[in-house]
Amino acid sequence: MTDTYRHKGLRKRLVDALRRRGITDEAVLAAINAVPRHFFLDKAFEEHAYEDKPFPIGNEQTISQPYTVAYMTALLEVKRGDRILEIGTGSGYQAAILAAMGARVFTVERQEALYLHTKELLAQLGMTGVRSFFKDGTKGLPDYAPYNGIIVTAGAPVVPDALREQLAVGGLLVIPVGEDVQYMYRIERISQTEYREQMLDAFRFVPFLEGVQRKT
Ligand code: SAH
């Protein structure tokens, strides 16, 4: 896999486009500028990797649109050294963005085929800041809790209690909630027992499903 001057140029234009759409967080924009998105897409879509669009990644899943990745990452307020749990590894692009910002990333995927493929890819790319798990993320990842941030990249019908409980006090959970259309929720744990909830913009995600799916 190579990252050419042409790819770098296209990435810079993507960053400009995200700025025009209202993304202002410089740390997030720097990460988008640094991570070669074409590494996370099928060869067939390489030409389009720097368009602000989602693309299929196999197994009926999609790599999120760059705008959505930037929007959610900005809401998480990632600081270097933060422990971040991602539910829905998919292509690994969102995990790579978080790692580029200096986070220690724990990412969970329910589809074994995607888990295996992406774990291998992240290793090849030398992404040592990301640890991958094959699990049902509706239960979170209690063994490594608490987290400074939790990000769910599939549309959830409800906010699983397990995720709130695995936040550190002061931690943030970013999750799209709803059936056909999802509203982005940002939930902050303000004490051991209290949470503050904000409902933000509408998005469309692939569904957040219970249980795991084994490779066939
Ligand atoms: N963050 C990904 C987005 C992938 S799409 C990226 O950057 O490419 C969402 C992913 O969430 C899919 O791969 C889907 O299989 C996974 N998913 C859905 N429900 C899940 C669950 N309960 N636990 C873990 N992963 C889940």
CSV table of N, CA, C and O in Angstrom, one decimal, residues 144-213:
chain,number,residue,atom,x,y,z
A,144,TYR,N,-11.9,-3.8,30.2
A,144,TYR,CA,-10.9,-2.7,30.0
A,144,TYR,C,-11.5,-1.4,30.5
A,144,TYR,O,-10.9,-0.4,30.3
A,145,ALA,N,-12.7,-1.4,31.0
A,145,ALA,CA,-13.4,-0.2,31.5
A,145,ALA,C,-12.6,0.3,32.7
A,145,ALA,O,-12.0,-0.4,33.4
A,146,PRO,N,-12.8,1.6,33.1
A,146,PRO,CA,-13.6,2.6,32.4
A,146,PRO,C,-12.9,3.3,31.3
A,146,PRO,O,-11.7,3.3,31.2
A,147,TYR,N,-13.7,4.0,30.4
A,147,TYR,CA,-13.2,4.7,29.2
A,147,TYR,C,-13.4,6.2,29.3
A,147,TYR,O,-14.4,6.6,29.9
A,148,ASN,N,-12.5,6.9,28.8
A,148,ASN,CA,-12.7,8.4,28.7
A,148,ASN,C,-13.7,8.7,27.6
A,148,ASN,O,-14.4,9.8,27.7
A,149,GLY,N,-13.8,7.8,26.7
A,149,GLY,CA,-14.8,8.1,25.6
A,149,GLY,C,-15.3,6.8,25.0
A,149,GLY,O,-14.5,5.8,25.0
A,150,ILE,N,-16.6,6.7,24.6
A,150,ILE,CA,-17.1,5.5,23.9
A,150,ILE,C,-17.8,6.1,22.7
A,150,ILE,O,-18.6,7.0,22.7
A,151,ILE,N,-17.5,5.4,21.5
A,151,ILE,CA,-18.2,5.9,20.3
A,151,ILE,C,-18.8,4.6,19.6
A,151,ILE,O,-18.2,3.6,19.5
A,152,VAL,N,-20.1,4.8,19.3
A,152,VAL,CA,-20.8,3.7,18.6
A,152,VAL,C,-21.0,4.1,17.2
A,152,VAL,O,-21.6,5.2,16.9
A,153,THR,N,-20.6,3.2,16.2
A,153,THR,CA,-20.7,3.6,14.8
A,153,THR,C,-21.7,2.9,14.1
A,153,THR,O,-21.7,2.7,12.9
A,154,ALA,N,-22.8,2.4,14.8
A,154,ALA,CA,-23.9,1.8,14.2
A,154,ALA,C,-25.2,2.4,14.9
A,154,ALA,O,-25.1,2.8,16.0
A,155,GLY,N,-26.3,2.4,14.2
A,155,GLY,CA,-27.5,3.0,14.7
A,155,GLY,C,-28.2,2.1,15.8
A,155,GLY,O,-28.7,1.1,15.5
A,156,ALA,N,-28.3,2.6,17.0
A,156,ALA,CA,-28.8,1.9,18.1
A,156,ALA,C,-30.3,2.2,18.4
A,156,ALA,O,-30.6,3.4,18.4
A,157,PRO,N,-31.2,1.2,18.6
A,157,PRO,CA,-32.5,1.5,19.0
A,157,PRO,C,-32.6,2.2,20.3
A,157,PRO,O,-33.5,3.1,20.5
A,158,VAL,N,-31.8,1.9,21.3
A,158,VAL,CA,-31.7,2.5,22.6
A,158,VAL,C,-30.2,2.6,23.0
A,158,VAL,O,-29.4,1.9,22.4
A,159,VAL,N,-30.0,3.4,24.0
A,159,VAL,CA,-28.6,3.4,24.6
A,159,VAL,C,-28.4,2.3,25.6
A,159,VAL,O,-29.1,2.2,26.6
A,160,PRO,N,-27.5,1.3,25.3
A,160,PRO,CA,-27.3,0.2,26.2
A,160,PRO,C,-26.8,0.7,27.5
A,160,PRO,O,-25.8,1.5,27.6
A,161,ASP,N,-27.4,0.3,28.7
A,161,ASP,CA,-26.9,0.7,30.0
A,161,ASP,C,-25.4,0.4,30.2
A,161,ASP,O,-24.7,1.1,30.8
A,162,ALA,N,-25.0,-0.8,29.6
A,162,ALA,CA,-23.6,-1.2,29.8
A,162,ALA,C,-22.6,-0.1,29.4
A,162,ALA,O,-21.6,0.0,30.0
A,163,LEU,N,-23.0,0.6,28.3
A,163,LEU,CA,-22.1,1.6,27.8
A,163,LEU,C,-22.0,2.8,28.7
A,163,LEU,O,-20.9,3.3,29.0
A,164,ARG,N,-23.1,3.2,29.2
A,164,ARG,CA,-23.1,4.3,30.2
A,164,ARG,C,-22.2,4.0,31.4
A,164,ARG,O,-21.4,4.7,31.9
A,165,GLU,N,-22.4,2.7,31.9
A,165,GLU,CA,-21.7,2.2,33.1
A,165,GLU,C,-20.2,2.1,32.9
A,165,GLU,O,-19.5,2.2,33.8
A,166,GLN,N,-19.8,1.9,31.6
A,166,GLN,CA,-18.3,1.8,31.4
A,166,GLN,C,-17.6,3.1,31.1
A,166,GLN,O,-16.4,3.1,30.8
A,167,LEU,N,-18.3,4.2,31.3
A,167,LEU,CA,-17.7,5.5,31.1
A,167,LEU,C,-17.0,5.9,32.5
A,167,LEU,O,-17.6,5.7,33.5
A,168,ALA,N,-15.9,6.5,32.4
A,168,ALA,CA,-15.3,7.2,33.5
A,168,ALA,C,-16.1,8.4,33.9
A,168,ALA,O,-16.8,9.0,33.0
A,169,VAL,N,-16.0,8.9,35.1
A,169,VAL,CA,-16.7,10.2,35.4
A,169,VAL,C,-16.0,11.2,34.6
A,169,VAL,O,-14.7,11.3,34.6
A,170,GLY,N,-16.7,12.1,33.9
A,170,GLY,CA,-16.2,13.1,33.0
A,170,GLY,C,-16.1,12.5,31.6
A,170,GLY,O,-15.7,13.3,30.7
A,171,GLY,N,-16.3,11.2,31.4
A,171,GLY,CA,-16.2,10.6,30.1
A,171,GLY,C,-17.4,10.9,29.2
A,171,GLY,O,-18.5,11.3,29.7
A,172,LEU,N,-17.3,10.7,27.9
A,172,LEU,CA,-18.3,11.1,26.9
A,172,LEU,C,-18.7,9.9,26.1
A,172,LEU,O,-17.8,9.1,25.6
A,173,LEU,N,-20.0,9.6,25.9
A,173,LEU,CA,-20.5,8.6,25.0
A,173,LEU,C,-21.1,9.2,23.8
A,173,LEU,O,-22.0,10.1,24.0
A,174,VAL,N,-20.7,8.9,22.6
A,174,VAL,CA,-21.3,9.4,21.4
A,174,VAL,C,-21.9,8.3,20.6
A,174,VAL,O,-21.3,7.3,20.3
A,175,ILE,N,-23.3,8.4,20.4
A,175,ILE,CA,-24.0,7.3,19.9
A,175,ILE,C,-25.2,7.7,19.1
A,175,ILE,O,-26.0,8.6,19.5
A,176,PRO,N,-25.4,7.2,17.9
A,176,PRO,CA,-26.6,7.5,17.1
A,176,PRO,C,-27.7,6.7,17.5
A,176,PRO,O,-27.6,5.4,17.5
A,177,VAL,N,-28.9,7.3,17.9
A,177,VAL,CA,-30.0,6.5,18.4
A,177,VAL,C,-31.2,6.7,17.6
A,177,VAL,O,-31.6,7.9,17.2
A,178,GLY,N,-31.9,5.6,17.2
A,178,GLY,CA,-33.2,5.7,16.5
A,178,GLY,C,-33.3,4.5,15.5
A,178,GLY,O,-32.3,3.8,15.3
A,179,GLU,N,-34.5,4.3,15.0
A,179,GLU,CA,-34.8,3.2,14.1
A,179,GLU,C,-34.4,3.5,12.7
A,179,GLU,O,-33.4,3.0,12.2
A,180,ASP,N,-35.2,4.3,11.9
A,180,ASP,CA,-34.9,4.5,10.5
A,180,ASP,C,-33.9,5.6,10.4
A,180,ASP,O,-32.9,5.5,9.6
A,181,VAL,N,-34.1,6.7,11.1
A,181,VAL,CA,-33.1,7.8,11.2
A,181,VAL,C,-32.6,7.8,12.6
A,181,VAL,O,-33.3,7.5,13.5
A,182,GLN,N,-31.3,8.2,12.7
A,182,GLN,CA,-30.7,8.2,14.1
A,182,GLN,C,-30.4,9.7,14.4
A,182,GLN,O,-29.9,10.4,13.6
A,183,TYR,N,-30.6,10.0,15.6
A,183,TYR,CA,-30.1,11.3,16.2
A,183,TYR,C,-28.9,11.1,17.0
A,183,TYR,O,-28.8,10.1,17.7
A,184,MET,N,-27.9,11.9,16.8
A,184,MET,CA,-26.6,11.8,17.5
A,184,MET,C,-26.9,12.2,18.9
A,184,MET,O,-27.4,13.3,19.2
A,185,TYR,N,-26.5,11.4,19.9
A,185,TYR,CA,-26.6,11.7,21.3
A,185,TYR,C,-25.2,11.8,21.8
A,185,TYR,O,-24.3,11.0,21.4
A,186,ARG,N,-25.0,12.8,22.7
A,186,ARG,CA,-23.7,12.9,23.4
A,186,ARG,C,-24.1,12.9,24.9
A,186,ARG,O,-24.8,13.7,25.4
A,187,ILE,N,-23.6,11.9,25.6
A,187,ILE,CA,-23.9,11.6,27.0
A,187,ILE,C,-22.7,11.8,27.8
A,187,ILE,O,-21.7,11.1,27.6
A,188,GLU,N,-22.7,12.7,28.8
A,188,GLU,CA,-21.5,12.9,29.6
A,188,GLU,C,-21.8,12.3,31.0
A,188,GLU,O,-22.9,12.5,31.6
A,189,ARG,N,-20.9,11.5,31.5
A,189,ARG,CA,-21.1,11.0,32.9
A,189,ARG,C,-20.6,12.1,33.8
A,189,ARG,O,-19.3,12.4,33.9
A,190,ILE,N,-21.4,12.8,34.6
A,190,ILE,CA,-21.0,13.9,35.4
A,190,ILE,C,-20.7,13.5,36.8
A,190,ILE,O,-20.0,14.2,37.6
A,191,SER,N,-21.2,12.3,37.2
A,191,SER,CA,-20.8,11.8,38.6
A,191,SER,C,-21.1,10.3,38.5
A,191,SER,O,-21.5,9.7,37.5
A,192,GLN,N,-20.8,9.6,39.6
A,192,GLN,CA,-21.1,8.1,39.7
A,192,GLN,C,-22.5,7.8,39.2
A,192,GLN,O,-22.7,6.8,38.6
A,193,THR,N,-23.4,8.7,39.6
A,193,THR,CA,-24.8,8.3,39.3
A,193,THR,C,-25.5,9.2,38.3
A,193,THR,O,-26.7,9.0,37.9
A,194,GLU,N,-24.9,10.3,37.9
A,194,GLU,CA,-25.6,11.3,37.0
A,194,GLU,C,-25.0,11.4,35.6
A,194,GLU,O,-23.7,11.4,35.5
A,195,TYR,N,-25.9,11.6,34.6
A,195,TYR,CA,-25.5,11.7,33.2
A,195,TYR,C,-26.1,13.0,32.7
A,195,TYR,O,-27.3,13.3,33.1
A,196,ARG,N,-25.5,13.6,31.7
A,196,ARG,CA,-26.1,14.8,31.0
A,196,ARG,C,-26.2,14.4,29.6
A,196,ARG,O,-25.2,13.9,29.0
A,197,GLU,N,-27.4,14.5,29.0
A,197,GLU,CA,-27.7,14.0,27.7
A,197,GLU,C,-28.0,15.2,26.7
A,197,GLU,O,-28.8,16.0,27.0
A,198,GLN,N,-27.4,15.2,25.5
A,198,GLN,CA,-27.7,16.1,24.5
A,198,GLN,C,-28.1,15.4,23.2
A,198,GLN,O,-27.4,14.4,22.9
A,199,MET,N,-29.2,15.8,22.6
A,199,MET,CA,-29.6,15.3,21.3
A,199,MET,C,-29.1,16.2,20.2
A,199,MET,O,-29.5,17.4,20.3
A,200,LEU,N,-28.4,15.7,19.2
A,200,LEU,CA,-27.9,16.6,18.1
A,200,LEU,C,-28.5,16.3,16.8
A,200,LEU,O,-29.7,16.1,16.7
A,201,ASP,N,-27.7,16.3,15.7
A,201,ASP,CA,-28.2,16.2,14.3
A,201,ASP,C,-28.6,14.8,13.9
A,201,ASP,O,-28.2,13.8,14.6
A,202,ALA,N,-29.3,14.7,12.8
A,202,ALA,CA,-29.8,13.4,12.3
A,202,ALA,C,-28.8,12.8,11.3
A,202,ALA,O,-28.2,13.5,10.5
A,203,PHE,N,-28.7,11.5,11.4
A,203,PHE,CA,-27.8,10.7,10.5
A,203,PHE,C,-28.5,9.4,10.1
A,203,PHE,O,-29.5,9.1,10.7
A,204,ARG,N,-27.8,8.6,9.2
A,204,ARG,CA,-28.3,7.3,8.9
A,204,ARG,C,-27.2,6.3,9.0
A,204,ARG,O,-26.2,6.5,8.3
A,205,PHE,N,-27.3,5.3,9.9
A,205,PHE,CA,-26.3,4.3,10.1
A,205,PHE,C,-26.8,2.9,9.8
A,205,PHE,O,-28.0,2.7,9.8
A,206,VAL,N,-25.8,2.0,9.6
A,206,VAL,CA,-26.2,0.6,9.5
A,206,VAL,C,-26.6,0.2,10.9
A,206,VAL,O,-26.2,0.8,11.9
A,207,PRO,N,-27.5,-0.9,11.1
A,207,PRO,CA,-28.0,-1.2,12.4
A,207,PRO,C,-27.0,-1.8,13.4
A,207,PRO,O,-26.1,-2.5,13.0
A,208,PHE,N,-27.3,-1.4,14.6
A,208,PHE,CA,-26.5,-1.9,15.8
A,208,PHE,C,-27.3,-3.2,16.2
A,208,PHE,O,-28.4,-3.2,16.5
A,209,LEU,N,-26.6,-4.4,16.0
A,209,LEU,CA,-27.3,-5.7,16.2
A,209,LEU,C,-26.7,-6.4,17.4
A,209,LEU,O,-25.5,-6.3,17.6
A,210,GLU,N,-27.6,-7.2,18.0
A,210,GLU,CA,-27.1,-8.0,19.1
A,210,GLU,C,-26.5,-9.4,18.6
A,210,GLU,O,-26.9,-9.9,17.6
A,211,GLY,N,-25.6,-9.9,19.4
A,211,GLY,CA,-25.0,-11.2,19.1
A,211,GLY,C,-23.9,-11.1,18.1
A,211,GLY,O,-23.8,-10.0,17.5
A,212,VAL,N,-23.1,-12.2,18.0
A,212,VAL,CA,-22.0,-12.1,17.0
A,212,VAL,C,-22.4,-12.9,15.8
A,212,VAL,O,-23.3,-13.7,15.8
A,213,GLN,N,-21.7,-12.7,14.7
A,213,GLN,CA,-21.9,-13.4,13.5
A,213,GLN,C,-20.6,-14.1,13.1
A,213,GLN,O,-19.6,-13.4,12.8
